PDB file of C-alpha atoms in Angstrom:
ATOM      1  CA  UNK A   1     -19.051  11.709  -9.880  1.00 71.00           C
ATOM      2  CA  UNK A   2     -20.527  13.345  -7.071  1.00 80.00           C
ATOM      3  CA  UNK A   3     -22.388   9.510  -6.009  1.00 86.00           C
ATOM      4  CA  UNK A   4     -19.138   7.718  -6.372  1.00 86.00           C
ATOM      5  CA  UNK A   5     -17.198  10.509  -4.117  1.00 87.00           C
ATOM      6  CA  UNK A   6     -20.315  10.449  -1.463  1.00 91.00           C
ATOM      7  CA  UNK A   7     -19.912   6.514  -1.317  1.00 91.00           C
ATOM      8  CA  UNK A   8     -16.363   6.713  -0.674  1.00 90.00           C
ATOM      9  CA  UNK A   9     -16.704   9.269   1.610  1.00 91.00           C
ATOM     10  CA  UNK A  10     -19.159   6.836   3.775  1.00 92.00           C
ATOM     11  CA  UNK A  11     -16.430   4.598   4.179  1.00 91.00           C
ATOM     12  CA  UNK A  12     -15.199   4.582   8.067  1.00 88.00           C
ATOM     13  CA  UNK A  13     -11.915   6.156   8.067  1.00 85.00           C
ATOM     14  CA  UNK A  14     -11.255   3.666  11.004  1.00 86.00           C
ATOM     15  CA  UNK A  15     -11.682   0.484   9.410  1.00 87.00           C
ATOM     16  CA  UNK A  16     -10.283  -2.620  11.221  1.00 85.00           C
ATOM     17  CA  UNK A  17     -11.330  -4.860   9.340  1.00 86.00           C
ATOM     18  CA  UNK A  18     -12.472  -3.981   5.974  1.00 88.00           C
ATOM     19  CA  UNK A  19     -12.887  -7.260   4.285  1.00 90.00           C
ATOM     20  CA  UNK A  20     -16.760  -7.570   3.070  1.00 91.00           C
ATOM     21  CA  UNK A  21     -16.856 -10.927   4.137  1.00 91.00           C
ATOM     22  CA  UNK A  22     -16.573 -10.116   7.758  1.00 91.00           C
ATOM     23  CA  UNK A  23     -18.434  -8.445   9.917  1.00 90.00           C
ATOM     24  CA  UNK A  24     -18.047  -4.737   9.679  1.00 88.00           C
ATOM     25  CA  UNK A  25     -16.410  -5.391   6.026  1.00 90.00           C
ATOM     26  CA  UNK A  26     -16.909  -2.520   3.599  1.00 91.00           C
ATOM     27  CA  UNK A  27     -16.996  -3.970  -0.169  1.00 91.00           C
ATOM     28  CA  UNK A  28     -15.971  -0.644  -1.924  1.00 92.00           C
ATOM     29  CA  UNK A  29     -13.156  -0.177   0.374  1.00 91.00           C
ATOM     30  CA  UNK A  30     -11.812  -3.430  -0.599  1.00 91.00           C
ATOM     31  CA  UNK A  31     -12.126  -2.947  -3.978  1.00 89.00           C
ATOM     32  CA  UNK A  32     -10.381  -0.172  -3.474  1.00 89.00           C
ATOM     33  CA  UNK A  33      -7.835  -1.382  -1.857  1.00 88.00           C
ATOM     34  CA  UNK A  34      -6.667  -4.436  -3.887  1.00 90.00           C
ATOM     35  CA  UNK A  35      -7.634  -3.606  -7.843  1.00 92.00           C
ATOM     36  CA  UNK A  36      -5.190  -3.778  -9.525  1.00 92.00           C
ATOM     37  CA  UNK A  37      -4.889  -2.604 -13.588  1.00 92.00           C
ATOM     38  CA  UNK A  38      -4.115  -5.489 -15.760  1.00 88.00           C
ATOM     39  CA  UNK A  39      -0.376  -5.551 -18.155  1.00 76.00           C
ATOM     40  CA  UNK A  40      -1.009  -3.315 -21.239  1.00 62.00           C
ATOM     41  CA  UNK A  41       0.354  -6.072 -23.368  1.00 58.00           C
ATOM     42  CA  UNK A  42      -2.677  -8.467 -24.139  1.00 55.00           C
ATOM     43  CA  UNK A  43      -2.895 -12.020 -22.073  1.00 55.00           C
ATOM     44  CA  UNK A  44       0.091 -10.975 -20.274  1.00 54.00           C
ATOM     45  CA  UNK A  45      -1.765 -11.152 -17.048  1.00 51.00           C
ATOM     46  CA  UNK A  46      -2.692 -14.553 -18.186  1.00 55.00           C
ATOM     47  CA  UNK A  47       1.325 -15.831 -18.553  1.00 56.00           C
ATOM     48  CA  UNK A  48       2.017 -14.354 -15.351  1.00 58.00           C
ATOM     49  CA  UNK A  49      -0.586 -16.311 -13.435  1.00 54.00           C
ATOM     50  CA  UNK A  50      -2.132 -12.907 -12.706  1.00 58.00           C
ATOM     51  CA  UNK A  51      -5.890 -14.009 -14.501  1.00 65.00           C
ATOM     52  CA  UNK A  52      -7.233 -13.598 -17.106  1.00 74.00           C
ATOM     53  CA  UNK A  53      -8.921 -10.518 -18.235  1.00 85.00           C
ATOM     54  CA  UNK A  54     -12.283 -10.580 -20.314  1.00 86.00           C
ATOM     55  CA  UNK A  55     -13.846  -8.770 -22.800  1.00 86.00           C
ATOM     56  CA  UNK A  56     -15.538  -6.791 -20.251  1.00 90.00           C
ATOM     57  CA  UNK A  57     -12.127  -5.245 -19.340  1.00 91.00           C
ATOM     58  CA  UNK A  58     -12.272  -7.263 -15.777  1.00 91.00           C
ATOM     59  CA  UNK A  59     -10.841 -10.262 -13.909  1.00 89.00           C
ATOM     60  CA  UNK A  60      -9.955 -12.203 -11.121  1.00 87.00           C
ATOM     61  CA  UNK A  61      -6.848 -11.192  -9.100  1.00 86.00           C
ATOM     62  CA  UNK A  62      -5.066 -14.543  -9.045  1.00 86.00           C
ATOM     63  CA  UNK A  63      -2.072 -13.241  -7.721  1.00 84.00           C
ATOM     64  CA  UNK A  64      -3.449 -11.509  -4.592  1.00 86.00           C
ATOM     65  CA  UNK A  65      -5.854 -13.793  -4.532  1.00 87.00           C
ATOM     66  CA  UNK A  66      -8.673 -11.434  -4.021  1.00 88.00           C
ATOM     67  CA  UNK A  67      -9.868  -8.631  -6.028  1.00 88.00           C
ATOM     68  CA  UNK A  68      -9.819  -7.664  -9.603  1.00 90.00           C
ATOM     69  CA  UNK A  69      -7.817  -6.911 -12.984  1.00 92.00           C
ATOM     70  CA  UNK A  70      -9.071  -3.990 -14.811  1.00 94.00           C
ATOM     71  CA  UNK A  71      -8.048  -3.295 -18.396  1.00 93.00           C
ATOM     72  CA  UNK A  72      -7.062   0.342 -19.310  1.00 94.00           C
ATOM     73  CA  UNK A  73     -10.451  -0.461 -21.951  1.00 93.00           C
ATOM     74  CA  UNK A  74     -11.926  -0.127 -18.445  1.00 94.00           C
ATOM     75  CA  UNK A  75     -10.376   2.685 -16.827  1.00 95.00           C
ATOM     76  CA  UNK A  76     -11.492   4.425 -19.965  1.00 95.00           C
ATOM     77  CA  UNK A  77     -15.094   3.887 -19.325  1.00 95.00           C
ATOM     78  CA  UNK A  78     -14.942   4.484 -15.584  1.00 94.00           C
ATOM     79  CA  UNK A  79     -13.002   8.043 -16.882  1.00 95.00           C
ATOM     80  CA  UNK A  80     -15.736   8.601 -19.081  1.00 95.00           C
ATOM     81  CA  UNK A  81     -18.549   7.844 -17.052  1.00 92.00           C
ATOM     82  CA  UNK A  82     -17.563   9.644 -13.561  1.00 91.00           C
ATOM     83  CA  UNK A  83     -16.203  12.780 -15.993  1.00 91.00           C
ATOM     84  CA  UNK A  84     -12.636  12.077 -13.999  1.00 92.00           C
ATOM     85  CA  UNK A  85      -9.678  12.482 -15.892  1.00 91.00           C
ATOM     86  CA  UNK A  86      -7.097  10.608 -14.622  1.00 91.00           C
ATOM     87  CA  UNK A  87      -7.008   7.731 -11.352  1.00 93.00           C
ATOM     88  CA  UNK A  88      -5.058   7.776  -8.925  1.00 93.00           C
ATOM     89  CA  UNK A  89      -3.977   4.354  -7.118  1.00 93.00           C
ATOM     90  CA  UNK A  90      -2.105   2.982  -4.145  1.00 89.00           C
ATOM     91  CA  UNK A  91      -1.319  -0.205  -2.003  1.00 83.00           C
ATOM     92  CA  UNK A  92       0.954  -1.904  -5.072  1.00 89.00           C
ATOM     93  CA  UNK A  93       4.884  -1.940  -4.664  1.00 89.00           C
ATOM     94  CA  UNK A  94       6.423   0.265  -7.004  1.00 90.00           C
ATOM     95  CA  UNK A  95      10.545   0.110  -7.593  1.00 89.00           C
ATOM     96  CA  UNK A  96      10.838   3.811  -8.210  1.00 89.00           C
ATOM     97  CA  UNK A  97       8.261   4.740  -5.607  1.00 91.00           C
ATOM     98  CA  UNK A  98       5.111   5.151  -8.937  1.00 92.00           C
ATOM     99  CA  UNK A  99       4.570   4.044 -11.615  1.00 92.00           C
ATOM    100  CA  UNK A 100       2.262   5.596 -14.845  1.00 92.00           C
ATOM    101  CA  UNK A 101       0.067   2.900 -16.312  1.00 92.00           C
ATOM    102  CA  UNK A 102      -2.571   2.476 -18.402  1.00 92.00           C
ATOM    103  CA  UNK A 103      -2.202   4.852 -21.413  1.00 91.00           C
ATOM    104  CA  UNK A 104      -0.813   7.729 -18.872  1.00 92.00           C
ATOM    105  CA  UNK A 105      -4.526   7.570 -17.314  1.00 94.00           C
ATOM    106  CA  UNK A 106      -3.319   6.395 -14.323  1.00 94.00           C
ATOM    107  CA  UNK A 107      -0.713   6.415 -11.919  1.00 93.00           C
ATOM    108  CA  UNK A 108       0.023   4.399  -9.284  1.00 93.00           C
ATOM    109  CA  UNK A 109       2.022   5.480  -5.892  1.00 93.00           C
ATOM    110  CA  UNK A 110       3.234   3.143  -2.829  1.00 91.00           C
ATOM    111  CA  UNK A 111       4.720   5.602  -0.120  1.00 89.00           C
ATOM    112  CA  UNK A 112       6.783   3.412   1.811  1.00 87.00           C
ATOM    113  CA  UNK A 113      10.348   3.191   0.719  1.00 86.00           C
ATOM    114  CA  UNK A 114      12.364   0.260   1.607  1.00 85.00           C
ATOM    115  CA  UNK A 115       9.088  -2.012   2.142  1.00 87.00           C
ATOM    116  CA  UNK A 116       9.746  -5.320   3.708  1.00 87.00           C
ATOM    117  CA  UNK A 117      13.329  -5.149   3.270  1.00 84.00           C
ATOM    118  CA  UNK A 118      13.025  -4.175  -0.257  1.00 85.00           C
ATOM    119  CA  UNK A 119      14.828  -1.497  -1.947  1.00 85.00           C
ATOM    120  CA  UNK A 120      12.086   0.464  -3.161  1.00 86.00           C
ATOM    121  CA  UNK A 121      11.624   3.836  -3.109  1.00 89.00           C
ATOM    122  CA  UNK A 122       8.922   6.013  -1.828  1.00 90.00           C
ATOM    123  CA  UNK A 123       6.855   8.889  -3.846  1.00 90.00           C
ATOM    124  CA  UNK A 124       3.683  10.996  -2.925  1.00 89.00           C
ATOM    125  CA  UNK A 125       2.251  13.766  -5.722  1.00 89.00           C
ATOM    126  CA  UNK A 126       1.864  17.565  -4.581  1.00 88.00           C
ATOM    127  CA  UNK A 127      -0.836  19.095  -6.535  1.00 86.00           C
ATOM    128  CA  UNK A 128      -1.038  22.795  -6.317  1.00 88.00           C
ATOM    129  CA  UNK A 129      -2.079  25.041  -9.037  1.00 90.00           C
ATOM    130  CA  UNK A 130      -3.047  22.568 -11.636  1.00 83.00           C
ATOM    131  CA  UNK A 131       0.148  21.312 -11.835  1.00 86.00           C
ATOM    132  CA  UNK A 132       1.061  17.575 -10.609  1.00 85.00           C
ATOM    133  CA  UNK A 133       4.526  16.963  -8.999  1.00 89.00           C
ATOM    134  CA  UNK A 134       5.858  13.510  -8.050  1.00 89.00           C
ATOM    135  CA  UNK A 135       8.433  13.798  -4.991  1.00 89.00           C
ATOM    136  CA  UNK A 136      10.525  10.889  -4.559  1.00 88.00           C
ATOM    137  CA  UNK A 137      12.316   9.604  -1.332  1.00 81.00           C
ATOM    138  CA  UNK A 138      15.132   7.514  -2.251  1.00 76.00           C
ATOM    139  CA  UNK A 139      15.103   4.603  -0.109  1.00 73.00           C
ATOM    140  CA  UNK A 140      18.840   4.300   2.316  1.00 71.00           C
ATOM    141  CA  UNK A 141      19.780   1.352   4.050  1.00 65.00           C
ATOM    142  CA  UNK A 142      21.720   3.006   6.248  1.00 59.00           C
ATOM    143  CA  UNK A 143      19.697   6.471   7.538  1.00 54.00           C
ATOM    144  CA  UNK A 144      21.364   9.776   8.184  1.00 56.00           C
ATOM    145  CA  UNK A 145      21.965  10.743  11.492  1.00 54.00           C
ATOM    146  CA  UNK A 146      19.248  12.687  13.190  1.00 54.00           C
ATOM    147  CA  UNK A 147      16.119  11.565  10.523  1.00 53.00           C
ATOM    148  CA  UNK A 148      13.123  10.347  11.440  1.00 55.00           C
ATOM    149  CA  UNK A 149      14.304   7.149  10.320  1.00 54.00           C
ATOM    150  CA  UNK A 150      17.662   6.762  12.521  1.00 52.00           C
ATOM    151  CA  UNK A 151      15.939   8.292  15.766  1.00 57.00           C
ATOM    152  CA  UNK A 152      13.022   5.598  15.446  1.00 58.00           C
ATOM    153  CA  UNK A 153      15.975   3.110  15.019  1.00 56.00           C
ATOM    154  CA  UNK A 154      17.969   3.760  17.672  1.00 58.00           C
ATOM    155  CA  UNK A 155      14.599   4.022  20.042  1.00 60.00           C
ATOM    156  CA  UNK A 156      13.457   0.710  19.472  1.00 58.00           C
ATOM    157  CA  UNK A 157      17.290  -0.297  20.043  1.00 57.00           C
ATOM    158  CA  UNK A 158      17.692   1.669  22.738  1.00 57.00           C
ATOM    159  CA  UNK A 159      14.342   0.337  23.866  1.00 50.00           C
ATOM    160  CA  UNK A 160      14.943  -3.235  23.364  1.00 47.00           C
ATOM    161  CA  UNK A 161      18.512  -3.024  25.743  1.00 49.00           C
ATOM    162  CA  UNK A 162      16.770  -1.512  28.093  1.00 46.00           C
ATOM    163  CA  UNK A 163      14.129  -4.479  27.866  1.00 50.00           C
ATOM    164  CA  UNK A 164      17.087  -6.725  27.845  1.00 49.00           C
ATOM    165  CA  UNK A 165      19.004  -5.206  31.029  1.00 57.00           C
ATOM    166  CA  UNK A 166      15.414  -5.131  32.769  1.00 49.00           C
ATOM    167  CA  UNK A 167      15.086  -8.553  32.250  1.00 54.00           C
ATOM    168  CA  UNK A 168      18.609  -9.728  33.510  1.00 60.00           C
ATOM    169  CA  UNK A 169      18.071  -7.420  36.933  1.00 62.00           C
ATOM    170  CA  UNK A 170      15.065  -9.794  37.602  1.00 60.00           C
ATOM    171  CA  UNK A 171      16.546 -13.296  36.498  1.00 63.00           C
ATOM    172  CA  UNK A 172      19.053 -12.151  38.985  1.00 64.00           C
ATOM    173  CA  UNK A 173      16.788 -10.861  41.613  1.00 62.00           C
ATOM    174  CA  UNK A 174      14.699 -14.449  41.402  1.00 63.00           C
ATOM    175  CA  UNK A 175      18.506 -16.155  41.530  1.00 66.00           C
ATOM    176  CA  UNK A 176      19.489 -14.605  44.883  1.00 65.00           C
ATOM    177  CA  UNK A 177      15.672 -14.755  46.405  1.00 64.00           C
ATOM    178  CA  UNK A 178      16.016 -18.772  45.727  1.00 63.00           C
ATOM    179  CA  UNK A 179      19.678 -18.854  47.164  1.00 65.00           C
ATOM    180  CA  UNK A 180      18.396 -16.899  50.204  1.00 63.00           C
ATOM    181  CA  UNK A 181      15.467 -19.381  50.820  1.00 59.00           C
TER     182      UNK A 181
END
């Protein structure tokens, strides 16, 4: 385990562009980042046009259209091999903010609630003591007074008006300096 965690930690925390085919890419941070486990239900993946998954335990990612599927067959082996006992995943929508897949071996979290307009939640996993906790945050269309949420809201309103107004003061400047000429 300790190779795998020194590889990761090689990867540039500031990564602009980590796509292997580009310049600069990283390969293992992409694979990181867009894996995705395959349905536990045999040739699921294949009905939803997600790939196909092969003996192996591996696939294309049809659906992102980069990547791979991995079978829980092979998040066994990786388990096994690295002496891990559980993975933890990101970067995949999840309704209820995570999701446990793959014969409880895995879990998968996505920590922005209300994602695109969607009305997902949000979850992130406190572990402390050898205990794992899953905190939620329910996603709200409309956000309480004085969060985070409402403040960044009504800066980037507050913000754009004043953008607005800004822009009307000069439309009106250039309107009088061409009646005065």
């Amino acid at each position: 385990a300790a190779g795998l965690i020194a590889e990761i930690n090689k990867i540039p925390r500031d990564l602009p562009q980590p796509d292997p085919s580009q310049e600069g890419g990283d390969a293992l941070a992409w694979d990181l980042m867009w894996n995705d486990p395959s349905p536990s239900v045999p040739h699921e993946d294949e009905a939803a046009g997600r790939g196909y998954v092969g003996q192996d335990g591996f696939g294309s990612n049809t659906t992102r259209g980069t990547g791979h599927l991995f079978s829980a067959h092979a998040l066994d082996a990786f388990l096994r091999k690295y002496s891990f006992s559980h993975l933890v995943r990101a970067h995949e929508v999840r309704k209820s903010g995570f999701q446990v897949q793959q014969h409880a071996k895995m879990v998968t979290l996505f920590s922005s609630s209300g994602y695109c307009g969607a009305n997902n939640e949000a979850c992130c996993i406190l572990a402390c003591e050898g205990k794992i906790r899953f905190i939620r945050l329910e996603h709200n269309k409309t956000p309480k007074l004085g969060s985070l949420a409402s403040r960044a809201a009504a800066a980037a309103s507050g913000a754009a008006a004043h953008e607005h107004e800004h822009g009307q003061r000069q439309e009106a400047a250039r309107q009088q300096q061409d009646e005065d000429e």
